[in-house]
Coordinates of C-alpha atoms and ligand atoms in Angstrom, one line a residue:
M241 CA 11.8 3.3 13.7
C242 CA 14.7 1.4 15.1
G243 CA 17.8 3.2 16.0
I244 CA 21.3 1.9 14.8
V245 CA 24.8 3.0 16.1
A246 CA 28.2 1.5 15.5
Y247 CA 31.6 2.5 16.3
I248 CA 34.9 1.7 15.0
G249 CA 38.2 3.3 16.2
Q250 CA 40.8 3.4 19.1
R251 CA 38.4 4.0 22.2
E252 CA 36.3 1.6 24.0
A253 CA 33.2 0.9 21.6
Y254 CA 30.6 -0.3 24.1
P255 CA 30.2 2.8 26.1
I256 CA 29.8 4.9 22.8
V257 CA 27.4 2.4 21.3
L258 CA 25.4 2.1 24.6
K259 CA 25.2 6.1 25.0
G260 CA 24.0 6.3 21.4
L261 CA 21.3 3.7 21.8
K262 CA 20.1 5.7 24.8
R263 CA 19.9 8.9 22.4
L264 CA 18.1 6.8 19.7
E265 CA 15.8 5.2 22.1
Y266 CA 12.9 7.6 20.8
R267 CA 13.0 5.4 17.7
G268 CA 11.8 2.3 19.5
Y269 CA 12.3 0.7 22.7
D270 CA 10.9 -2.9 22.3
S271 CA 14.4 -4.4 22.8
A272 CA 18.1 -3.5 22.4
G273 CA 21.3 -5.4 21.7
V274 CA 25.0 -5.1 20.7
A275 CA 27.4 -7.1 18.9
L276 CA 31.1 -6.5 20.0
L277 CA 34.4 -7.8 18.2
N278 CA 37.5 -8.4 20.4
G279 CA 40.5 -10.9 20.5
S280 CA 38.0 -13.6 21.6
G281 CA 35.8 -13.1 18.4
L282 CA 32.3 -12.1 18.0
K283 CA 30.0 -11.5 20.9
V284 CA 26.4 -10.8 20.8
F285 CA 24.1 -9.4 23.7
K286 CA 20.6 -8.5 23.4
K287 CA 17.5 -8.3 25.8
K288 CA 13.8 -7.4 25.5
G289 CA 12.9 -4.0 26.9
K290 CA 14.5 -0.5 27.2
V291 CA 18.3 0.0 26.7
A292 CA 18.8 0.3 30.6
E293 CA 17.7 -3.4 30.8
L294 CA 20.4 -4.2 28.3
E295 CA 22.9 -2.3 30.3
D296 CA 21.9 -4.0 33.7
H297 CA 22.4 -7.3 31.8
L298 CA 25.8 -6.4 30.6
T299 CA 27.0 -5.1 33.9
G300 CA 30.1 -6.9 35.0
K301 CA 30.6 -8.8 31.6
D302 CA 33.5 -8.2 29.5
V303 CA 32.5 -5.8 26.9
R304 CA 36.0 -4.6 26.0
S305 CA 36.1 -3.9 22.1
H306 CA 37.1 -1.3 19.8
V307 CA 34.4 -2.3 17.2
A308 CA 30.7 -2.5 18.1
I309 CA 27.3 -2.2 16.4
G310 CA 24.1 -1.6 18.5
H311 CA 20.3 -1.6 17.9
T312 CA 17.2 -0.3 19.7
R313 CA 14.1 -1.9 18.3
W314 CA 10.4 -1.0 17.4
A315 CA 9.1 -4.5 16.4
T316 CA 7.8 -5.1 13.0
H317 CA 8.3 -8.8 12.3
G318 CA 8.2 -11.0 15.5
E319 CA 7.1 -9.9 18.9
P320 CA 9.3 -8.1 21.3
S321 CA 11.5 -10.9 22.8
D322 CA 15.2 -11.5 23.5
R323 CA 15.4 -13.8 20.5
N324 CA 13.9 -11.4 18.2
S325 CA 16.2 -8.6 19.2
H326 CA 19.1 -7.4 17.0
P327 CA 21.8 -7.9 16.3
H328 CA 21.2 -11.0 14.3
A329 CA 23.9 -13.6 13.4
S330 CA 24.6 -15.7 10.3
G331 CA 24.4 -19.4 10.7
N332 CA 28.0 -19.7 11.3
G333 CA 28.1 -17.1 13.8
K334 CA 30.8 -15.1 12.2
L335 CA 28.7 -12.2 10.9
A336 CA 26.4 -10.1 12.9
M337 CA 23.9 -7.4 11.5
I338 CA 21.6 -4.6 12.8
H339 CA 18.9 -3.3 10.6
N340 CA 16.3 -0.5 10.5
G341 CA 13.6 -1.0 7.9
I342 CA 11.5 -3.8 6.4
I343 CA 12.6 -6.7 4.0
E344 CA 9.3 -7.1 2.1
N345 CA 10.2 -10.2 0.3
Y346 CA 11.7 -12.0 3.2
S347 CA 9.2 -14.7 3.3
Q348 CA 10.2 -16.0 -0.3
L349 CA 13.9 -15.5 0.7
K350 CA 13.2 -17.6 3.9
Q351 CA 11.8 -20.4 1.9
E352 CA 14.6 -20.7 -0.3
L353 CA 17.0 -20.7 2.6
L354 CA 15.0 -23.3 4.5
K355 CA 15.4 -25.6 1.5
K356 CA 19.0 -25.0 1.7
G357 CA 19.1 -26.2 5.3
H358 CA 19.3 -22.8 6.9
V359 CA 18.1 -22.8 10.5
F360 CA 16.6 -19.7 11.9
K361 CA 16.4 -18.6 15.5
S362 CA 14.0 -15.7 15.3
D363 CA 11.0 -14.6 13.4
T364 CA 12.5 -11.5 11.9
D365 CA 13.1 -10.4 8.4
T366 CA 16.6 -9.3 9.5
E367 CA 17.8 -12.7 10.2
V368 CA 16.6 -14.0 6.8
L369 CA 18.7 -11.1 5.2
I370 CA 21.8 -12.1 7.1
H371 CA 21.5 -15.7 6.1
F372 CA 20.9 -14.8 2.6
I373 CA 24.1 -12.8 2.5
E374 CA 25.9 -15.7 4.2
E375 CA 24.6 -18.2 1.6
I376 CA 25.6 -16.0 -1.3
Q377 CA 29.0 -15.7 0.3
Q378 CA 29.3 -19.3 0.5
S379 CA 27.8 -20.4 -2.7
N380 CA 29.8 -17.6 -4.7
Q381 CA 32.9 -18.0 -2.9
C382 CA 33.0 -14.2 -2.5
G383 CA 33.9 -11.5 0.1
L384 CA 31.3 -10.1 2.3
E385 CA 31.0 -6.7 0.3
E386 CA 30.4 -8.6 -2.9
A387 CA 27.9 -10.9 -1.3
L388 CA 26.1 -7.9 0.1
R389 CA 25.8 -6.1 -3.2
I390 CA 24.3 -9.4 -4.8
A391 CA 21.9 -9.8 -1.9
L392 CA 20.7 -6.1 -2.0
K393 CA 19.9 -6.5 -5.7
R394 CA 17.2 -9.1 -4.6
V395 CA 15.9 -7.3 -1.6
V396 CA 12.5 -5.6 -1.9
G397 CA 11.9 -3.1 1.0
A398 CA 13.7 -0.5 3.1
Y399 CA 16.9 -0.9 5.1
V400 CA 19.9 0.5 6.7
I401 CA 22.0 -2.3 7.7
V402 CA 25.5 -2.5 9.5
L403 CA 27.5 -5.7 9.4
V404 CA 30.5 -7.0 11.5
D405 CA 32.5 -9.9 10.3
E406 CA 34.8 -11.9 12.7
D407 CA 36.9 -12.6 9.9
N408 CA 37.5 -8.9 9.1
P409 CA 37.6 -7.2 12.7
D410 CA 38.8 -3.9 11.2
T411 CA 36.1 -3.2 9.0
L412 CA 32.2 -2.2 9.2
I413 CA 30.0 -2.5 6.1
A414 CA 26.9 -0.5 6.0
A415 CA 24.2 -0.1 3.3
R416 CA 21.2 2.1 2.9
K417 CA 18.0 2.5 1.0
G418 CA 15.1 4.2 2.3
S419 CA 16.1 4.5 6.0
P420 CA 18.6 7.0 7.3
L421 CA 22.2 6.6 8.0
V422 CA 24.8 9.2 9.3
I423 CA 28.4 8.5 9.4
G424 CA 30.4 10.7 11.8
V425 CA 34.0 11.2 10.6
G426 CA 36.6 11.6 13.6
K427 CA 40.4 11.2 13.7
G428 CA 41.2 7.7 13.3
E429 CA 37.6 6.6 14.2
H430 CA 34.1 6.6 12.5
F431 CA 30.7 6.6 14.1
L432 CA 27.4 5.3 12.5
A433 CA 24.0 6.3 13.7
S434 CA 20.4 6.8 12.4
D435 CA 20.7 10.4 13.2
A436 CA 23.5 12.7 14.4
S437 CA 22.6 12.7 18.2
P438 CA 24.8 9.8 19.0
I439 CA 27.7 11.5 17.0
V440 CA 27.6 15.2 17.9
E441 CA 29.4 14.6 21.2
Y442 CA 32.5 13.2 19.3
T443 CA 32.7 14.9 16.0
K444 CA 30.5 17.6 14.0
E445 CA 31.8 16.3 10.5
V446 CA 29.3 13.9 8.9
V447 CA 28.5 12.0 5.7
F448 CA 24.7 11.5 5.0
V449 CA 24.7 8.2 3.0
N450 CA 22.5 8.0 0.0
D451 CA 20.0 5.4 -0.9
Y452 CA 21.8 2.4 -2.8
E453 CA 25.0 3.3 -1.3
I454 CA 27.5 0.7 0.4
A455 CA 29.9 2.2 2.9
I456 CA 33.1 0.3 3.8
I457 CA 34.4 1.8 7.0
K458 CA 37.6 1.2 8.7
A459 CA 39.0 3.4 11.7
D460 CA 40.8 5.6 9.5
E461 CA 39.2 5.2 6.1
L462 CA 35.7 5.6 4.6
I463 CA 34.9 4.1 1.2
L464 CA 31.4 4.8 -0.4
K465 CA 30.2 2.9 -3.4
N466 CA 27.1 2.6 -5.3
I467 CA 25.4 -0.8 -5.8
S468 CA 27.3 -1.1 -9.2
N469 CA 30.5 -1.1 -7.3
E470 CA 31.6 2.5 -8.5
R471 CA 33.4 4.6 -5.9
Q472 CA 31.5 7.7 -4.7
T473 CA 33.0 10.8 -3.1
P474 CA 32.0 11.0 0.5
Y475 CA 30.3 14.5 0.9
I476 CA 31.3 15.7 4.5
Q477 CA 29.1 18.3 6.0
K478 CA 29.3 20.1 9.3
L479 CA 26.6 19.7 11.9
D480 CA 25.3 22.7 13.7
I481 CA 23.7 21.0 16.8
E482 CA 25.2 21.4 20.1
L483 CA 25.2 18.6 22.7
A484 CA 23.0 20.6 25.2
A485 CA 20.3 20.4 22.6
I486 CA 19.9 16.7 22.9
E487 CA 20.0 16.6 26.8
K488 CA 17.4 17.2 29.4
G489 CA 18.9 20.3 30.8
G490 CA 17.3 20.1 34.2
Y491 CA 13.8 19.2 33.1
D492 CA 12.2 15.8 34.2
H493 CA 11.2 15.1 30.7
F494 CA 12.3 15.8 27.3
M495 CA 8.7 16.5 26.5
L496 CA 8.3 19.2 29.2
K497 CA 11.6 20.8 28.0
E498 CA 10.6 20.8 24.5
I499 CA 7.2 22.5 25.4
F500 CA 9.1 25.1 27.3
E501 CA 11.6 25.6 24.5
Q502 CA 8.7 26.7 22.2
P503 CA 9.3 30.6 22.8
Q504 CA 12.8 30.1 21.4
T505 CA 12.2 27.3 18.7
I506 CA 9.3 29.7 17.2
F507 CA 11.7 32.5 17.2
D508 CA 14.4 30.6 15.6
S509 CA 12.0 29.4 12.9
L510 CA 11.1 33.0 12.1
R511 CA 14.3 34.6 12.6
G512 CA 16.1 36.0 9.4
R513 CA 13.0 35.3 7.4
L514 CA 10.4 37.9 9.1
D515 CA 11.3 41.6 9.5
A516 CA 8.4 43.1 10.7
K517 CA 9.6 46.6 11.0
K518 CA 10.8 46.6 7.5
G519 CA 7.7 44.7 6.4
T520 CA 9.9 42.1 4.7
L521 CA 9.7 38.4 4.5
T522 CA 12.4 36.2 2.9
L523 CA 12.3 32.5 2.6
G524 CA 15.7 31.6 0.7
G525 CA 14.8 28.0 0.2
I526 CA 11.6 28.8 -2.0
R527 CA 12.8 32.0 -3.6
E528 CA 13.3 30.4 -7.0
H529 CA 10.0 28.7 -6.8
A530 CA 7.9 31.4 -5.5
A531 CA 6.4 32.5 -8.9
L532 CA 5.5 28.8 -9.8
L533 CA 3.9 28.4 -6.2
A534 CA 1.8 31.4 -6.8
Q535 CA 0.6 29.9 -10.0
A536 CA -0.1 26.4 -8.6
K537 CA -3.4 24.8 -9.6
R538 CA -3.6 23.1 -6.3
I539 CA -1.4 22.5 -3.2
I540 CA -1.5 19.1 -1.7
I541 CA -0.1 18.8 1.8
V542 CA 1.2 15.4 2.7
A543 CA 2.2 14.3 6.2
C544 CA 1.6 12.0 9.1
G545 CA 0.6 12.3 12.9
T546 CA 1.1 15.6 14.3
S547 CA 2.6 17.2 11.0
W548 CA -0.6 16.2 9.4
H549 CA -2.5 18.3 11.8
A550 CA 0.0 21.3 11.0
G551 CA -0.9 20.5 7.5
L552 CA -4.6 21.0 8.3
I553 CA -4.1 24.3 9.9
A554 CA -2.0 25.3 6.7
E555 CA -4.9 24.5 4.6
Y556 CA -6.9 27.1 6.2
V557 CA -4.3 29.6 6.2
I558 CA -3.1 29.0 2.5
E559 CA -6.7 29.0 1.1
E560 CA -7.4 32.1 3.1
L561 CA -4.3 34.1 2.1
C562 CA -3.5 32.6 -1.3
R563 CA -7.1 31.5 -2.8
I564 CA -5.3 28.3 -4.1
P565 CA -7.3 25.1 -3.4
V566 CA -5.3 23.1 -0.9
E567 CA -5.7 19.2 0.1
V568 CA -4.4 17.7 2.9
E569 CA -3.8 14.1 2.7
Y570 CA -2.5 11.3 5.0
A571 CA 0.7 10.3 3.2
S572 CA 0.0 6.6 3.5
E573 CA -3.4 7.1 1.8
F574 CA -2.3 9.4 -0.9
R575 CA 0.4 7.1 -2.0
Y576 CA -1.6 3.9 -2.4
R577 CA -4.7 5.2 -4.1
N578 CA -3.3 6.3 -7.4
P579 CA -3.8 9.8 -6.8
V580 CA -4.6 12.3 -9.7
V581 CA -1.5 14.6 -9.4
G582 CA 0.8 16.1 -11.9
E583 CA 2.1 19.2 -13.5
G584 CA 0.8 22.3 -12.0
D585 CA 0.4 20.7 -8.7
V586 CA 2.6 21.7 -5.6
I587 CA 3.1 19.1 -2.9
I588 CA 4.3 20.2 0.5
A589 CA 5.6 17.4 2.6
V590 CA 5.6 18.3 6.4
S591 CA 7.7 16.3 8.7
Q592 CA 9.7 16.8 11.8
S593 CA 12.0 13.9 11.2
G594 CA 12.2 14.2 7.5
E595 CA 12.3 10.4 7.4
T596 CA 8.8 9.2 7.8
A597 CA 8.5 6.4 5.1
D598 CA 4.8 7.1 4.0
T599 CA 5.7 10.7 3.6
L600 CA 8.8 10.0 1.6
V601 CA 7.0 7.6 -0.8
A602 CA 4.2 9.9 -1.5
M603 CA 6.6 12.5 -2.3
E604 CA 8.5 10.0 -4.7
A605 CA 5.1 9.3 -6.6
A606 CA 4.2 13.0 -6.9
K607 CA 7.5 13.8 -8.0
E608 CA 7.5 11.3 -10.7
K609 CA 4.3 12.6 -12.2
G610 CA 5.7 16.1 -12.5
A611 CA 4.5 17.9 -9.2
I612 CA 6.8 20.3 -7.6
I613 CA 7.8 19.2 -4.0
L614 CA 8.4 21.6 -1.3
G615 CA 9.7 20.0 2.1
V616 CA 9.0 21.5 5.5
C617 CA 11.1 19.6 7.9
N618 CA 13.1 19.9 11.0
V619 CA 16.2 17.6 10.4
V620 CA 18.7 19.1 8.2
G621 CA 20.0 16.7 5.5
S622 CA 17.2 14.3 6.2
S623 CA 15.8 12.2 3.1
I624 CA 12.6 14.4 2.7
A625 CA 14.9 17.6 2.7
R626 CA 17.0 16.0 0.1
L627 CA 14.1 14.8 -2.2
S628 CA 12.4 18.1 -2.3
H629 CA 12.9 20.6 -5.0
A630 CA 12.7 23.4 -2.6
G631 CA 11.5 24.0 1.0
A632 CA 11.9 25.6 4.3
Y633 CA 13.6 24.0 7.4
T634 CA 11.6 24.4 10.8
H635 CA 14.6 25.4 13.4
A636 CA 13.2 23.5 16.3
G637 CA 16.2 21.8 17.2
P638 CA 16.5 18.1 18.0
E639 CA 13.1 16.8 19.2
I640 CA 13.5 13.7 21.5
G641 CA 10.2 13.2 23.3
V642 CA 8.1 10.9 21.1
A643 CA 5.1 13.1 21.2
S644 CA 5.7 16.0 19.0
T645 CA 5.4 19.4 20.6
K646 CA 8.0 22.1 19.5
A647 CA 8.2 20.7 15.9
F648 CA 4.4 21.4 15.6
T649 CA 4.5 25.0 16.5
A650 CA 7.7 25.5 14.5
Q651 CA 5.8 23.9 11.5
L652 CA 2.8 26.1 12.0
A653 CA 5.1 29.2 12.1
V654 CA 6.9 28.1 8.8
L655 CA 3.8 27.3 7.0
C656 CA 2.3 30.6 7.9
L657 CA 5.3 32.2 6.3
I658 CA 5.1 30.2 3.1
G659 CA 1.3 31.3 2.9
L660 CA 2.2 34.9 3.3
R661 CA 5.1 34.8 0.9
V662 CA 3.0 32.9 -1.8
A663 CA 0.1 35.4 -1.2
Q664 CA 2.4 38.1 -1.7
E665 CA 3.9 37.0 -4.8
K666 CA 0.3 36.2 -6.1
G667 CA -1.0 39.6 -4.9
S668 CA -3.9 38.0 -3.2
I669 CA -3.3 39.8 0.1
T670 CA -3.6 43.6 0.9
Q671 CA -0.3 45.1 2.2
Q672 CA -2.3 46.1 5.4
R673 CA -3.1 42.4 6.1
F674 CA 0.4 41.3 5.1
Q675 CA 1.9 43.8 7.5
H676 CA -0.6 42.8 10.3
L677 CA 0.1 39.3 10.1
L678 CA 4.0 40.0 10.0
D679 CA 3.4 41.8 13.2
E680 CA 1.4 39.0 14.6
L681 CA 4.1 36.4 13.9
D682 CA 6.7 38.8 15.4
T683 CA 5.2 38.9 18.6
I684 CA 3.9 35.2 18.9
S685 CA 6.8 33.8 20.7
E686 CA 6.4 36.2 23.5
K687 CA 2.8 35.3 23.7
V688 CA 3.9 31.6 23.9
A689 CA 6.1 32.6 26.8
V690 CA 3.2 34.1 28.6
T691 CA 1.1 30.9 27.9
L692 CA 3.6 28.7 29.4
K693 CA 3.0 30.5 32.7
L694 CA -0.2 28.6 32.8
N695 CA 1.8 25.4 33.6
D696 CA 0.7 25.1 37.3
Q697 CA -3.0 26.0 36.6
I698 CA -3.0 23.2 33.9
K699 CA -1.3 20.7 36.2
T700 CA -4.2 21.3 38.6
I701 CA -6.9 20.7 35.9
A702 CA -4.9 17.6 34.9
D703 CA -5.1 16.3 38.3
K704 CA -8.9 17.0 38.5
Y705 CA -9.6 14.9 35.1
K706 CA -6.8 12.6 35.2
D707 CA -9.1 9.6 36.0
A708 CA -11.5 10.2 33.0
R709 CA -12.0 7.2 30.9
D710 CA -12.7 9.2 27.6
F711 CA -12.1 12.9 26.6
L712 CA -13.6 14.8 23.9
Y713 CA -11.8 17.7 22.2
L714 CA -13.8 20.1 20.2
G715 CA -12.9 23.2 18.0
R716 CA -13.9 25.1 14.8
G717 CA -12.1 26.7 11.9
Y718 CA -8.4 27.0 12.7
N719 CA -9.0 25.5 16.1
F720 CA -10.4 22.4 14.8
P721 CA -7.1 20.7 14.0
V722 CA -5.9 21.8 17.4
A723 CA -8.7 19.9 19.1
L724 CA -7.4 16.7 16.9
E725 CA -3.9 17.5 18.1
G726 CA -5.0 17.9 21.7
A727 CA -6.8 14.6 21.5
L728 CA -3.8 12.9 19.9
K729 CA -1.4 14.3 22.5
L730 CA -3.6 12.8 25.3
K731 CA -3.9 9.4 23.7
E732 CA -0.3 9.1 23.1
I733 CA 1.0 10.3 26.4
S734 CA -1.7 9.1 29.0
Y735 CA -3.4 6.1 27.2
I736 CA -6.9 7.7 27.6
H737 CA -9.2 7.3 24.8
A738 CA -9.8 10.7 23.3
E739 CA -11.5 12.1 20.2
G740 CA -11.1 15.3 18.4
Y741 CA -14.0 16.6 16.5
P742 CA -15.2 19.6 14.6
A743 CA -17.4 21.4 17.4
A744 CA -20.4 21.4 15.2
E745 CA -20.0 18.0 13.6
M746 CA -20.1 16.7 17.3
K747 CA -23.8 16.8 17.1
H748 CA -23.7 14.0 14.6
G749 CA -22.4 11.4 16.9
P750 CA -20.0 12.0 19.8
I751 CA -22.8 13.8 21.6
A752 CA -24.3 10.5 22.5
L753 CA -21.2 10.0 24.8
V754 CA -21.7 13.0 26.8
D755 CA -22.7 12.7 30.5
E756 CA -21.4 14.2 33.7
N757 CA -18.4 12.0 33.5
L758 CA -17.0 13.1 30.0
P759 CA -14.7 15.9 30.0
V760 CA -14.9 18.0 26.9
V761 CA -11.9 20.3 25.9
F762 CA -13.2 23.1 23.9
V763 CA -10.6 25.3 21.9
A764 CA -12.7 28.4 21.9
T765 CA -10.5 31.4 21.4
H766 CA -12.0 34.6 20.0
D767 CA -12.3 34.2 16.3
S768 CA -14.7 34.3 13.5
Y769 CA -16.3 31.1 14.8
Y770 CA -16.5 32.2 18.4
E771 CA -20.4 32.6 18.7
K772 CA -20.9 29.4 17.1
V773 CA -18.6 27.5 19.6
V774 CA -20.4 29.2 22.5
S775 CA -23.6 27.5 21.3
N776 CA -21.8 24.3 21.1
I777 CA -20.5 24.6 24.7
Q778 CA -24.0 25.0 25.9
E779 CA -25.2 21.9 24.0
I780 CA -22.5 20.2 26.1
K781 CA -23.4 21.6 29.3
A782 CA -27.1 21.0 28.8
R783 CA -26.1 17.3 28.8
K784 CA -23.9 17.7 31.9
G785 CA -20.6 17.2 30.2
K786 CA -17.6 18.8 32.0
V787 CA -16.1 21.6 29.9
I788 CA -12.6 22.6 30.0
A789 CA -12.3 25.8 27.8
V790 CA -9.3 27.4 26.3
V791 CA -10.2 31.0 25.7
T792 CA -8.9 34.4 24.8
E793 CA -7.7 36.6 27.8
G794 CA -10.6 38.7 29.1
D795 CA -13.4 36.4 27.8
Q796 CA -16.6 37.2 29.5
T797 CA -19.0 34.8 28.3
I798 CA -17.4 31.3 28.3
P799 CA -16.0 31.5 31.8
A800 CA -19.6 31.7 33.0
M801 CA -20.4 28.3 31.5
A802 CA -17.3 26.4 31.6
D803 CA -16.0 24.1 34.5
D804 CA -12.4 25.2 33.9
V805 CA -11.0 27.9 32.0
I806 CA -7.6 28.5 30.6
E807 CA -6.8 31.9 29.2
V808 CA -4.3 32.6 26.5
P809 CA -3.2 35.8 25.0
A810 CA -5.2 37.3 22.1
A811 CA -3.9 36.9 18.6
D812 CA -5.1 36.8 15.0
E813 CA -7.0 33.7 14.3
L814 CA -4.4 32.5 11.7
V815 CA -1.7 32.2 14.2
A816 CA -3.7 31.6 17.4
P817 CA -3.3 27.7 17.0
I818 CA 0.3 28.3 17.9
L819 CA -0.9 29.5 21.2
S820 CA -3.9 27.4 21.9
V821 CA -2.1 24.2 21.3
I822 CA 0.2 24.9 24.4
P823 CA -2.5 24.1 26.9
M824 CA -3.3 20.8 25.0
Q825 CA 0.3 19.9 25.1
L826 CA 0.7 20.6 28.8
L827 CA -2.6 19.1 29.7
A828 CA -1.5 15.7 28.2
Y829 CA 1.8 16.0 29.6
H830 CA 0.7 16.5 33.3
I831 CA -2.1 13.7 32.9
G832 CA 0.5 11.1 31.5
V833 CA 2.9 12.0 34.4
L834 CA 0.2 11.9 37.1
K835 CA -0.8 8.5 35.9
G836 CA 3.0 7.4 36.3
F837 CA 3.6 7.0 32.6
D838 CA 6.9 7.4 30.8
V839 CA 5.9 10.3 28.7
D840 CA 9.0 10.3 26.6
K841 CA 8.7 6.9 25.5
P842 CA 4.9 6.0 25.3
R843 CA 4.2 2.4 24.8
N844 CA 4.2 1.1 21.2
L845 CA 5.0 4.4 19.7
A846 CA 8.2 5.6 17.9
K847 CA 9.3 8.9 16.8
S848 CA 10.7 8.3 13.4
V849 CA 8.5 6.0 11.4
T850 CA 10.8 4.6 8.9
V851 CA 8.4 1.7 7.8
E852 CA 5.3 2.0 5.6
Ligands
G6P159 C1 5.1 9.4 14.6 C2 5.4 10.4 15.8 C3 4.7 11.7 15.6 C4 4.9 12.3 14.4 C5 4.7 11.4 13.2 C6 5.1 11.9 12.0 O1 3.9 9.0 14.7 O2 5.3 9.8 17.1 O3 5.1 12.6 16.7 O4 4.0 13.5 14.2 O5 5.4 10.2 13.5 O6 6.4 12.1 11.9 P1 7.3 13.3 11.0 O7 8.7 12.9 11.5 O8 7.0 12.9 9.8 O9 6.7 14.5 11.5

């Protein structure tokens, strides 16, 4: 949530920062702004709306500079507007700051500052923080770095901040707690960003800044200190993403590109781990913890959004294969209800970004109480990956579309591997079933490629139903979370109200909504629940609902009842969600596009939710 970019070096800073902001727009697009330092001092430009609007606003203006900071905002404190946009300036106009996170005690700090005569131009917590730093600088007669350190000791909340100072034009100062910050190390230049995507074009050498660290960055020097002013050695890592991975590559939208990347991303997530011919499964990241996992009293999966849906499917998979009780929790709820958790429990945190604040806080709480933490995330070096005792990365590559697609199927593949590995360790699976599921996973990416051929058919179905006011998504068993995910995708992208429900539970409420105007999407592939789902379809048809059914190829029964049928390849029910979710993604995508919406940047949403 909120993207930050900064540059210091010999090149023109503004084009680098602007391009970086476009790459980070998935983190929020309520407003954008930049602050530049050149011979004529500090200049701040900001504009409500997307980065393109800031770019238009700056066309023809003098933006020459070798030092710049930029911000794309997802509003927390204060409505989206020019004046609430970042960067925010200090009272004397000499300092400018960008911020990702929330200063929770900003109201108390603001009262103190108002009494001292500070005047605020925005409603944001960020402006309070920069005034607070300025106040300390003036009253303590100290430098910016010292003032920042004192200020941060009083701050409650999460932040990444980057400051420029007109009086020190060759230095940027940054600090982090709870929100992500990556520093790209070039030759005589440094790049700062919320993730590596604005940096990868220029350098692959990066430093992931840790919580409570302050970075003092000059063109040719990077100093890291902890909050007690002790020098830390920057740990330089090499990125393994390519520029092509963060560009659209000929597709109209990132979302469509990412949907179509799934055969590859699922394959990549399984590669090197699964060898169906030899009948082996290796998960290096959990090897040392495999025995502990097999003895777990309980597994608790914590996640948010689409990752939570992946967790729900994993619950069915792990309970079935490992016979270990699994609970799936919304990270935000788990954290704040004083959960009963401790030694013997295993937490699996599932997250695409690896930065979701609620998931992080939930993990921290469980870790403190003695639970073992496994991370399943997509972004290498992310906070969740670093906080975990062990884990397995999904190798979906950068996901830019705000609505998650390829990360979800990669999560399903990896969670399935974890279930199989633990079952093997525990001895709760027969060799025959183990081998069968390895074979099923081994062929799943080819079946995804076959499923993607349904794109045109799904577009036609999308056109038929795009004007519906509501949608209902129903499924049972492994396909129930797929129904939830289908409904979420539609809401996110097309702004049509949609509900996902267990198909049988539908009788306890949603059936009241059914009439000839209500499209009902059934995820009804051939599994142990199939006959029951057929009955549920009949219940909907009896009330004149329109049925769109996702079925297994060759199904003879449901096509005779449904209004529209989408046939996906046959697969074992444990892995079938990886296929049955693809039509859900495509349906939402096409309805969103047909309605004329920006599917990559749906309103009010952001991809990386770094506020609780
Ligand atoms: C946001 C995104 C979703 C994502 C969720 C959890 O709501 O828009 O696509 O599923 O956050 O994010 P995570 O990065 O933890 O998977």
